[in-house]
Phi, psi and omega in degrees: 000041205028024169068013173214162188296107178292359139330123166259158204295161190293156187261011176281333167306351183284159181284158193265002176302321189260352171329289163346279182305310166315311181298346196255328180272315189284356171297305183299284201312326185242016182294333159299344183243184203253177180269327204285285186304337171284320172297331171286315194294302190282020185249334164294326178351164164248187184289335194290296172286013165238027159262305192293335166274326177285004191225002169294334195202157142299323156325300212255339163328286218267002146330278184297345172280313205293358200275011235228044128272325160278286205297288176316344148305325162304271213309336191302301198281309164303350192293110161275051194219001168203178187225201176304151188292336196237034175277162286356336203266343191212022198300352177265010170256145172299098185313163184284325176233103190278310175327272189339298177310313159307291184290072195178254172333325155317298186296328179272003183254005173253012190305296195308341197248335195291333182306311177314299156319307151320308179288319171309304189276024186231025167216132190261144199092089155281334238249310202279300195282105176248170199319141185275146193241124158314132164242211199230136176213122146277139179218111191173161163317133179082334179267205176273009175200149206243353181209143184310339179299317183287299162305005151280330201278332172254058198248150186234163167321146146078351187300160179255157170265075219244116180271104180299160194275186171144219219195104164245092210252088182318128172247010146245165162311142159250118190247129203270141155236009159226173195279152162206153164300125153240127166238148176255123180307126159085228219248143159296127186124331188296313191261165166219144188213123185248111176200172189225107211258115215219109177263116174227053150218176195330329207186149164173147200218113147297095173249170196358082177216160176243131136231154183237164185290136186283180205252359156252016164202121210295302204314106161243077157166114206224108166201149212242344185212335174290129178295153191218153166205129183268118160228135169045102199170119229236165167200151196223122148070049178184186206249152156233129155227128162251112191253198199257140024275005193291142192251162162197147189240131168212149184194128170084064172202151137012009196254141183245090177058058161235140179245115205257088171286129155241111158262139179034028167323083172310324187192147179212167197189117177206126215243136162081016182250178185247112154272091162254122189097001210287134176266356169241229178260149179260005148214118144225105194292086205228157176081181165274159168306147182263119179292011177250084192248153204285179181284355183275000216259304167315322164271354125305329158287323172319299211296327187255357155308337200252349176291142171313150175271172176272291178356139179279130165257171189283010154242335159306344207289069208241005175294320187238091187235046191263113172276159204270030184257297183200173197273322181296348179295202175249143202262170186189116201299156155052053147270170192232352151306170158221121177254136169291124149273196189064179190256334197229171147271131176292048177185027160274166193282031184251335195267354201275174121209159187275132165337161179275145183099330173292165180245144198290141171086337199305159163269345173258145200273126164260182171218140193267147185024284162296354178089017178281180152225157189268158180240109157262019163311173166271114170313102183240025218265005214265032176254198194279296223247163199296142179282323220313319184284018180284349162287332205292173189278140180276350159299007192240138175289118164236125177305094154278136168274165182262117140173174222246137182286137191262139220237186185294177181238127165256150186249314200253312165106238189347247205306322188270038158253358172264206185274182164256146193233113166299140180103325189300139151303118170238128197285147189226130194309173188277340180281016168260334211280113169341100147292164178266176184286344153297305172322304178271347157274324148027282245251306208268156218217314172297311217289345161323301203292327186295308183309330180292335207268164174218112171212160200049254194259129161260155179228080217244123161061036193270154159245132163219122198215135132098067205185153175323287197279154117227299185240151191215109198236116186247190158038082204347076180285167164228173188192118190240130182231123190248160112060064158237147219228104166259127190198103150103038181218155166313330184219183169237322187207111180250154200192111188243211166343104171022029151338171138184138196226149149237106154248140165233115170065061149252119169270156214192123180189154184061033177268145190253025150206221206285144163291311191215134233228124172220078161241170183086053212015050144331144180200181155141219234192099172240114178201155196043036187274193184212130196226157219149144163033057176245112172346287186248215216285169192279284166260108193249117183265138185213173186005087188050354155326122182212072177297161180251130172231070217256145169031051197231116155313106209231122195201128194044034180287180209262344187228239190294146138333285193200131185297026212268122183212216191021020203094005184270168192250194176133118187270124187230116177204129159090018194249164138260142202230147184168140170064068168260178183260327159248216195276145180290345166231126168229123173245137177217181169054048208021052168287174205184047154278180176244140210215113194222150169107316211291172157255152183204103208202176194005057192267122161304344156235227221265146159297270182270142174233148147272175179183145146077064137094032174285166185212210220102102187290144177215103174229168194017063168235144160299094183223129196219210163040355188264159202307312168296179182293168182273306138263110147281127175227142197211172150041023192114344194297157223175051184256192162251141189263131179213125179058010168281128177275101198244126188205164177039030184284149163270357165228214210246161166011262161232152166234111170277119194277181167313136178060033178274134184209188184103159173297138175220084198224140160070013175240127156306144187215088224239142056139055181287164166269003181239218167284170170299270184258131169230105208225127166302112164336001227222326172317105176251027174309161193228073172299117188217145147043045158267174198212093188260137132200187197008051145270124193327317175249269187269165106354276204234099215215132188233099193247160156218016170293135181218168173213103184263016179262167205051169198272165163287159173276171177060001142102344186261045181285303176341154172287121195293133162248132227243013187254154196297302219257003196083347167254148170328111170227145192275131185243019184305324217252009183250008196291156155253157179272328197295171191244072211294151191254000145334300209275100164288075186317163181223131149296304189260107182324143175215128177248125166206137186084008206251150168264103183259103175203165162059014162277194195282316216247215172260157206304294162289116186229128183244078175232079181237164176245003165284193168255171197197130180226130201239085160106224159133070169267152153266142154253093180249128176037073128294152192294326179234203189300151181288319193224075174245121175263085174299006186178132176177080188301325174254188224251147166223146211225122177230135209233097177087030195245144144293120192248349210303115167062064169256126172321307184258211211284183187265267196253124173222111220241090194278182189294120144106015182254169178233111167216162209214092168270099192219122151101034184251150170228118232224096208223153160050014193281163184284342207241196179282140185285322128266151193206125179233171184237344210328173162235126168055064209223121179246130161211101189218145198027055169267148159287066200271100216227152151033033161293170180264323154310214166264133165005278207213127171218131205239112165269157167343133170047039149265160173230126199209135132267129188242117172204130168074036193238128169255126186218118165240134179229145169277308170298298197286211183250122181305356156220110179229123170288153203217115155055230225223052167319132163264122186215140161250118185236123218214107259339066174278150182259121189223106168293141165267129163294328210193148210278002210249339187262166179242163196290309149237173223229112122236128194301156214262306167267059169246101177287325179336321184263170234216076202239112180226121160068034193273120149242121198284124152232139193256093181300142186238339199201120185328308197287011115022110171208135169215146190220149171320036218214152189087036005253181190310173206260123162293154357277159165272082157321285217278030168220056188268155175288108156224030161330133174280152194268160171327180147267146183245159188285169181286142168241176191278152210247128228258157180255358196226145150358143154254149151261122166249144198220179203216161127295104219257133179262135131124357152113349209284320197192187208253164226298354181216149183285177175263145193337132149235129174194163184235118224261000000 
């Protein structure tokens, strides 16, 4: 490249005494001519002169910088010692500065030469001593020499070599001992040289040559301590090894089923090549860096201090830009919508239909069979005091009683206290809202410093395609790989035995097992890649691995986003994971990342599945749109759900499956089309302080009804399998012991503290045969009844709960149940405020105020005790016994509503029921007033139970998929649920 900087020099070197006066001759000299004309003339220059020009002026400086879209285009592109600045991954995009790209590639093709330098000012009188001028020895037909062997043996130090074209083939090792130039003549491809080359001096630098392996050794290139560089250059079907302290820089080259090894490598550098064909890994990067490092090491950090960085700035910062409306859009950073998509919302009143028998439009409540009754108004209930009496006739007195109904608990507040509205925007709190990857490292300090660092191999602007492998880094190796394109290999990235690798702005797509692969306490730093159409998980974490996974598109794999099992770890933050084919995060096998930040959406199964005793913290993330439950937890799983927004799923919410445990705490759970919370009986999860609504069926679903027969739908009934090889592997003899103190045991399935409203079906649905304890909940304006237990074979004990405005009854309690109703306040409901069939059913000291039924209505072949409850109804009866009830009803406080009803309902030979110690009161006059007090209108939160429950022992972990399906009560949709299963 004529041996000078293809920079041109800075105009500061000029003295600034003469800057003036230049500026001013070349002002006389060129003021006649146009610039447009001046740009033609200097556009023939050569490289010497137009360095030489660039120092006449500030004028003509920035004259020779305009040139640098023609000339410097030229010399970039005419250079037979490189190729486009943006090859292999973009060569039809333009670099920003084609000058800047030369000089950069100049500097970087003299690295190889600075050892000279050193030595020269490190012999003394140097000053006295003179230079020695390189020379040139030709080797080809016709020249001075016919084979490269011969031209080594009379090469002096730093001389070039220069190979004409043709096919030059050694038939022993070559061994270099003094530094040399070998350049190849004419166009790449012309020399081609099969030899097998063993460097042991200091330094030496190869160009535009093909090499292939000589035919007793794989190995064509070799070196153990000396620096080596590779430009423009191709190598086919053989090994490069370097170990440390040895160094190597290559750019702009080739290899075809070639495998380039580095050990214990302090820095290596490979910027701008083509990986192909690898029948194995096409780099691999084994030991730590070596702390002895050769003289070349320094002037490689320089080189890569001074290269543009890759690091994302805050406008560029444009990979993780996904707008949430859809994925088919336009990307845009950091966005805070959510856009409703459908026509309808699932809890709209449209979405409804009134019991058979009712009358369209009516304003009165019918009753139905059982003797609940239905309200067909319209839900207008979300105020303090009872609506009910906006109807009532006005010739009949009716009585309110004073006291204030306790409303939802909102967790995030604004758009998700109303209904979903199609089209609408819902603004999302800040602490959900997608940072960019400058933000967060910003933010993070660890992960700066990582993103910064430069140790073992960088790996820069590289392709690797259509091949096994591509990097494979063990045995604490380090590694960095910026803004590289992985396509069409079995892996993209393995990262192993206490490893660590960075990656940044890499794409990785179409691998035909996982892109990147971590086990064995693998670690480091994956951020801002694009992970796409990958056979199995995007990113699969195993045996303690615990990589930082930050600001990365993981998107249309064929199985999972990503993968954490075996004991692996791992911080997942700030990513978006979306339209994957299974769950966008799976954690098993006691994986135990921590998974915060994401976005995680239009996934065909589970957003998160926990799943064979897996854990793990899940705090603030956004998961919404997947087909599936928004977390599934099944089989032992035990993570913490903590602060998350599970919204717009098309099944339900969250799902604890069989044998499912874990923290459910502090997450909105918003307008899902199945239930809100859906937990298998069998299930001992700890639901606290969520904010469940407008979800299309239950709120809350406790089911224990199953079905193992038959496939899932969509093919997936099969077992997922997780092993590198494709066979079953038991990860039992790899468990950890330790105990997280997140994690409470439980005995007892537990719902507490949560704001339940505004679903479709009843807020809370109960058919289990476990035991269950439910509260100090708001259950508020549900589509159907506030509470129903159909089946509850064990005691299910519900305590301190707020009950309000529920389209039906407050609480309805079926044949053949056990419940324990105590310190609840049961207000405004459309129906009878409690109404039971239970068996050995306790209901004490509740508030049941202005329901529209009757108070409490005790049907046939109950068995109920009522001690100690003030119950007031405006229409009914403050208690109405129905046939041949069994009852004790025994100091209850029973207000009269209304002058035409009487307080209580009892059929006349039913000895069964029991009345001790009853206090009636009978208003005589409007102006009348009782109020709540002695105590104060239930519930009393703050003297709520909330003691930790036992430990519970560990179960077994089931191997095959369950299907489960639920019967849906109350007429809202149709006779079955919709799937929850973990895929």
């Amino acid at each position: 490249m004529c041996g000078l900087c293809c920079s041109a020099p800075l105009l500061d070197q000029v003295p600034a005494s003469l800057i003036p006066c230049l500026d001013s001759k070349v002002t006389m000299e060129a003021g006649g001519l146009p610039l447009e004309l001046w740009r033609m003339i200097l556009a023939y220059l050569h490289l010497p002169d137009l360095g030489r020009c660039s120092l006449v002026c500030r004028a003509w400086y920035e004259l020779i910088l305009s040139l640098d879209s023609t000339r410097w285009r030229q010399l970039c592109l005419g250079c037979t010692e490189c190729r486009h600045p943006n090859w292999p991954n973009q060569p039809d995009v333009e670099p920003e500065s084609w000058r800047e790209a030369f000089k950069q590639h100049y500097l970087a093709s003299k690295t190889w030469t600075k050892n000279a330098l050193d030595l020269e000012s490190s012999v003394c009188f140097s000053l006295f001593r003179r230079r020695r001028e390189r020379r040139t020895l030709s080797v080809g037909p016709g020249h001075e020499f016919d084979s490269l062997g011969s031209a080594l043996a009379m090469a002096s130090l730093y001389d070039r070599i220069v190979l004409f074209p043709g096919v030059y083939e050694e038939q022993g090792e070559i061994i270099l001992k003094v530094p040399v130039e070998i350049i190849g003549h004419g166009k790449l491809g012309e020399v081609a040289l099969l030899a097998s080359i063993d460097q042991h001096c200091s330094t030496t630098r190869l160009c535009n040559l093909v090499f292939m392996p000589a035919w007793f050794s794989p190995f064509m290139f070799k070196t153990t301590s000396g620096h080596v560089q590779f430009d423009n250059c191709n190598f086919e079907n053989g090994h490069i090894q370097v170990h440390g302290p040895g160094t190597c820089q290559v750019k702009f080259c080739t290899f075809k089923n070639t495998h380039v090894f580095l050990h214990n490598v302090p820095l290596c550098v490979l910027e701008n090549c083509e990986f192909v064909g690898s029948e194995n890994n096409s780099v691999t990067v084994e030991g730590h860096p070596s702390a002895d490092k050769n003289w070349a090491y320094k002037y490689l950090v320089g080189l890569i201090k001074s290269s543009p960085s890759i690091l994302p700035t805050e406008d560029s910062d444009s990979l993780m830009s996904l707008d949430l409306e859809s994925r088919d859009q336009a990307w845009s950073p950091r966005t805070c919508d959510i856009v409703i998509e459908g026509s309808q919302s699932p809890t709209s009143p449209a979405s409804t239909s009134p019991k058979p028998g009712s009358k369209a439009g009516s304003q009165e409540a019918e009753v139905g069979s059982d003797g609940e009754r239905v309200a067909q108004t319209p839900d207008s209930s979300d105020g303090g005091l009872s609506p009910s009496g906006e109807d009532e006739d006005e010739d009949q007195l009716t009585y309110r009683l004073s006291y204030q109904v306790q409303g939802p608990r909102p967790v995030l507040g604004g758009s998700f206290l109303g209904p979903p509205l199609p089209g609408a925007s819902i603004q999302l709190p800040s602490c959900l809202v997608l940072n960019s990857l400058q933000q967060e490292l910003q933010k993070d300090k660890e992960a700066m410093a990582l993103a910064s660092s430069v140790q073992g191999c960088l790996i820069r602007k590289c392709l690797f395609r259509d091949g096994k492998g591509g990097v494979f880094v063990c045995s604490y190796g380090r590694a960095k790989m910026e803004g590289n394109v992985f396509r069409n290999l079995t892996y993209a990235v393995r990262c192993i035995h206490n490893s660590k690798i960075v990656m940044l702005r890499n794409d990785i797509h179409r691998c035909r097992a996982s892109g990147i692969f971590l086990r064995l306490e693998g670690g480091g730093l994956i951020a801002g890649n694009n992970i796409y159409h990958n056979a199995e998980a995007g990113v699969d974490i195993r045996k303690k691995s615990n990589p930082l996974i930050l600001c990365n598109q993981i998107h249309h794999g064929l199985r999972s986003g990503i993968v954490v099992l075996g004991n692996g770890k791992g911080i997942i933050r700030n990513n978006q994971i979306f339209s994957n084919k299974e769950a966008g995060i799976y954690i098993l096998y006691h994986g135990n990342p921590v998974v915060s930040g994401n976005h995680i959406f239009k996934g065909r199964a589970a957003g998160i599945a926990v799943n064979e005793n897996g854990k793990g913290l899940i705090t603030e993330n956004v998961i919404r749109e997947n087909q599936w439950g928004g977390v599934d937890i099944r089989r032992g799983g035990v993570p913490v759900l903590r602060s998350n927004l599970i919204c717009f799923g098309y099944s339900d919410g969250v799902v604890v499956g069989d044998e499912g445990k874990g923290l459910i705490e502090g997450n909105t759970i918003y307008a899902n089309k199945g239930c809100g919370v859906w937990m298998m009986s069998s299930s001992l999860p700890h639901v606290t302080s969520n904010h469940v609504s407008y979800n299309g069926l239950y709120g809350v679903a406790v089911f224990s009804q199953k079905d193992g027969s038959g496939e899932l739908p969509g093919g997936h009934g099969a077992q997922e399998n997780f092993s590198e090889d494709g066979d079953a592997v038991l990860w039992e003899t790899e468990l950890e012991k330790d105990e997280d103190p997140l994690r409470r045991p439980v005995t007892t399935a537990l719902v507490e503290s949560n704001s339940i409203n505004h679903n479709g079906a009843s807020g809370l649905y109960v058919q289990s045969s476990e035991a269950l304890h439910v509260l100090t909940n708001v259950i508020h304006a549900n589509g159907d009844r506030g509470i129903t237990v159909a089946q509850s074979s064990q005691l299910t004990r519900v305590a301190n709960n707020s009950i309000s405005c529920n389209r039906q009854s407050g609480v309805k309690v079926e044949a053949q149940c056990k419940v324990e109703l105590r310190g609840n306040g049961i207000y405004d409901n459309r129906g009878h405020g409690i109404i039971t069939k239970g068996d050995s059913s306790v209901v004490i000291e509740n508030d049941i105020i202005g329901n529209r039924g009757s108070g409490l209505q005790l049907l046939p072949r109950s068995d109920t005790k009522v001690i100690k409850n003030r119950i007031h109804s405006f229409r009914a009866y403050g208690i109405a016994v129905r046939g041949r009830a069994k009852a004790l009803v025994q100091e209850n406080i029973i207000f009269q509503g209304k002058t035409s009803k009487t307080i209580f309902q009892q059929i006349s030979n039913n000895r069964e029921c029991v009345l001790q110690n009853n206090k009636f009161l009978v208003f005589k006059k409007k102006s009348d007033t009782w109020r709540l007090v002695n105590p104060p209108a239930r519930p009393h939160l703050e003297s709520s139970l909330r003691g930790p429950s036992a430990a519970h022992s560990g179960q077994k972990g089931t191997a095959m998929a369950t299907r489960i399906t639920a019967r849906v009560e109350g007429g809202y949709h149709s006779n079955r649920s919709v799937f929850c299963t973990i895929l």
